[in-house]
PDB file of C-alpha atoms in Angstrom:
ATOM      1  CA  MET A   1       8.925 -12.334  -1.441  1.00  0.00           C
ATOM      2  CA  GLY A   2       9.578 -11.088  -4.938  1.00  0.00           C
ATOM      3  CA  ALA A   3       6.393  -8.999  -4.959  1.00  0.00           C
ATOM      4  CA  SER A   4       6.371  -5.657  -6.745  1.00  0.00           C
ATOM      5  CA  VAL A   5       3.472  -4.208  -4.727  1.00  0.00           C
ATOM      6  CA  PHE A   6       1.570  -4.987  -1.499  1.00  0.00           C
ATOM      7  CA  ILE A   7      -2.170  -4.531  -2.098  1.00  0.00           C
ATOM      8  CA  ASN A   8      -4.485  -4.145   0.864  1.00  0.00           C
ATOM      9  CA  VAL A   9      -8.186  -4.205   0.015  1.00  0.00           C
ATOM     10  CA  THR A  10     -10.266  -2.797   2.857  1.00  0.00           C
ATOM     11  CA  SER A  11     -13.529  -1.023   3.701  1.00  0.00           C
ATOM     12  CA  VAL A  12     -12.098   2.491   3.471  1.00  0.00           C
ATOM     13  CA  ASP A  13     -10.519   4.392   0.597  1.00  0.00           C
ATOM     14  CA  GLY A  14      -7.080   4.873   2.119  1.00  0.00           C
ATOM     15  CA  ILE A  15      -5.090   5.388   5.277  1.00  0.00           C
ATOM     16  CA  TYR A  16      -6.363   8.026   7.680  1.00  0.00           C
ATOM     17  CA  SER A  17      -5.010   9.803  10.735  1.00  0.00           C
ATOM     18  CA  ALA A  18      -7.887   8.259  12.721  1.00  0.00           C
ATOM     19  CA  ASP A  19     -10.842   5.963  12.088  1.00  0.00           C
ATOM     20  CA  PRO A  20     -12.919   7.961   9.562  1.00  0.00           C
ATOM     21  CA  LYS A  21     -16.059   6.132  10.644  1.00  0.00           C
ATOM     22  CA  LYS A  22     -15.645   7.551  14.164  1.00  0.00           C
ATOM     23  CA  ASP A  23     -13.759  10.803  13.602  1.00  0.00           C
ATOM     24  CA  LYS A  24     -15.128  13.191  10.984  1.00  0.00           C
ATOM     25  CA  LYS A  25     -11.901  15.211  11.201  1.00  0.00           C
ATOM     26  CA  ALA A  26      -9.744  12.223  10.227  1.00  0.00           C
ATOM     27  CA  ARG A  27      -7.282  13.200   7.513  1.00  0.00           C
ATOM     28  CA  ARG A  28      -6.695  10.939   4.515  1.00  0.00           C
ATOM     29  CA  PHE A  29      -3.083  10.566   3.458  1.00  0.00           C
ATOM     30  CA  ASP A  30      -2.226  10.536  -0.244  1.00  0.00           C
ATOM     31  CA  ALA A  31       1.223   9.102   0.443  1.00  0.00           C
ATOM     32  CA  LEU A  32       3.227   7.917   3.450  1.00  0.00           C
ATOM     33  CA  THR A  33       6.735   6.738   4.092  1.00  0.00           C
ATOM     34  CA  PRO A  34       7.060   3.315   5.737  1.00  0.00           C
ATOM     35  CA  GLY A  35       8.095   5.115   8.937  1.00  0.00           C
ATOM     36  CA  GLN A  36       4.970   7.269   8.908  1.00  0.00           C
ATOM     37  CA  LEU A  37       2.837   4.186   8.302  1.00  0.00           C
ATOM     38  CA  LEU A  38       4.436   2.429  11.267  1.00  0.00           C
ATOM     39  CA  GLU A  39       3.817   5.463  13.446  1.00  0.00           C
ATOM     40  CA  ILE A  40       0.115   5.508  12.552  1.00  0.00           C
ATOM     41  CA  VAL A  41      -0.541   1.786  12.976  1.00  0.00           C
ATOM     42  CA  GLY A  42       1.668   1.651  16.056  1.00  0.00           C
ATOM     43  CA  LYS A  43      -0.620   4.115  17.848  1.00  0.00           C
ATOM     44  CA  ALA A  44      -3.673   1.945  17.219  1.00  0.00           C
ATOM     45  CA  GLY A  45      -4.407  -0.795  19.657  1.00  0.00           C
ATOM     46  CA  LEU A  46      -4.845  -4.385  18.601  1.00  0.00           C
ATOM     47  CA  GLY A  47      -7.589  -5.064  21.119  1.00  0.00           C
ATOM     48  CA  ALA A  48     -11.146  -6.083  20.442  1.00  0.00           C
ATOM     49  CA  GLY A  49     -12.934  -3.621  18.215  1.00  0.00           C
ATOM     50  CA  SER A  50      -9.803  -1.951  16.911  1.00  0.00           C
ATOM     51  CA  ASN A  51     -10.256  -0.751  13.368  1.00  0.00           C
ATOM     52  CA  ILE A  52      -6.975  -0.110  11.598  1.00  0.00           C
ATOM     53  CA  VAL A  53      -6.366  -0.426   7.880  1.00  0.00           C
ATOM     54  CA  LEU A  54      -3.204  -2.503   8.356  1.00  0.00           C
ATOM     55  CA  ASP A  55      -1.714  -4.311  11.318  1.00  0.00           C
ATOM     56  CA  ILE A  56       1.775  -3.660  12.654  1.00  0.00           C
ATOM     57  CA  VAL A  57       3.190  -6.908  11.223  1.00  0.00           C
ATOM     58  CA  ALA A  58       2.046  -6.047   7.696  1.00  0.00           C
ATOM     59  CA  ALA A  59       3.405  -2.504   8.081  1.00  0.00           C
ATOM     60  CA  ARG A  60       6.801  -3.942   9.044  1.00  0.00           C
ATOM     61  CA  VAL A  61       6.728  -6.240   5.993  1.00  0.00           C
ATOM     62  CA  VAL A  62       6.153  -3.178   3.800  1.00  0.00           C
ATOM     63  CA  GLU A  63       9.050  -1.380   5.472  1.00  0.00           C
ATOM     64  CA  ARG A  64      11.431  -4.334   5.333  1.00  0.00           C
ATOM     65  CA  SER A  65      10.565  -5.316   1.750  1.00  0.00           C
ATOM     66  CA  HIS A  66      10.880  -1.807   0.293  1.00  0.00           C
ATOM     67  CA  ILE A  67       7.789  -2.375  -1.847  1.00  0.00           C
ATOM     68  CA  PRO A  68       4.935   0.082  -2.343  1.00  0.00           C
ATOM     69  CA  LEU A  69       1.701  -0.404  -0.424  1.00  0.00           C
ATOM     70  CA  LEU A  70      -1.530   0.241  -2.305  1.00  0.00           C
ATOM     71  CA  VAL A  71      -4.705   0.553  -0.225  1.00  0.00           C
ATOM     72  CA  LEU A  72      -7.888   0.029  -2.215  1.00  0.00           C
ATOM     73  CA  ASP A  73     -11.512   0.462  -1.217  1.00  0.00           C
ATOM     74  CA  GLY A  74     -12.847  -3.085  -1.433  1.00  0.00           C
ATOM     75  CA  ARG A  75     -16.466  -1.977  -1.271  1.00  0.00           C
ATOM     76  CA  ASP A  76     -16.209  -1.474  -5.034  1.00  0.00           C
ATOM     77  CA  PRO A  77     -14.465  -4.415  -6.761  1.00  0.00           C
ATOM     78  CA  GLU A  78     -13.913  -2.254  -9.844  1.00  0.00           C
ATOM     79  CA  ASN A  79     -11.206  -0.408  -7.886  1.00  0.00           C
ATOM     80  CA  LEU A  80      -8.909  -3.422  -8.240  1.00  0.00           C
ATOM     81  CA  SER A  81      -9.536  -4.002 -11.927  1.00  0.00           C
ATOM     82  CA  ALA A  82      -9.158  -0.278 -12.639  1.00  0.00           C
ATOM     83  CA  ARG A  83      -5.633  -0.361 -11.198  1.00  0.00           C
ATOM     84  CA  PHE A  84      -4.411  -3.525 -12.932  1.00  0.00           C
TER      85      PHE A  84
END
C-alpha cells in the first residue's frame, strides 16, 4: 500500500476490551500488538448489531502491512486535525 499509518475514525475514543456503550467495565487499551488486536476483534461477532471498532479484515491488513493503527474519536473532527 505504501501507507505510513492506518487511521480509523470511529464513534469511540479507542479500542476497548468490550463495547464501552454496553459494558461500563470495558478497559481502554493505550497500545496493542497486531496479535492482540486480532484476538480482540476475532472474539467479536460480525452479525447484525455487532459493534466493533475494526473488522477482522482490516485488523489483518494492519498485521500484514506492519503499519501503525491510529483510532480516533470521529465525534470531534478536531481530533484528526490535531494529530496531523
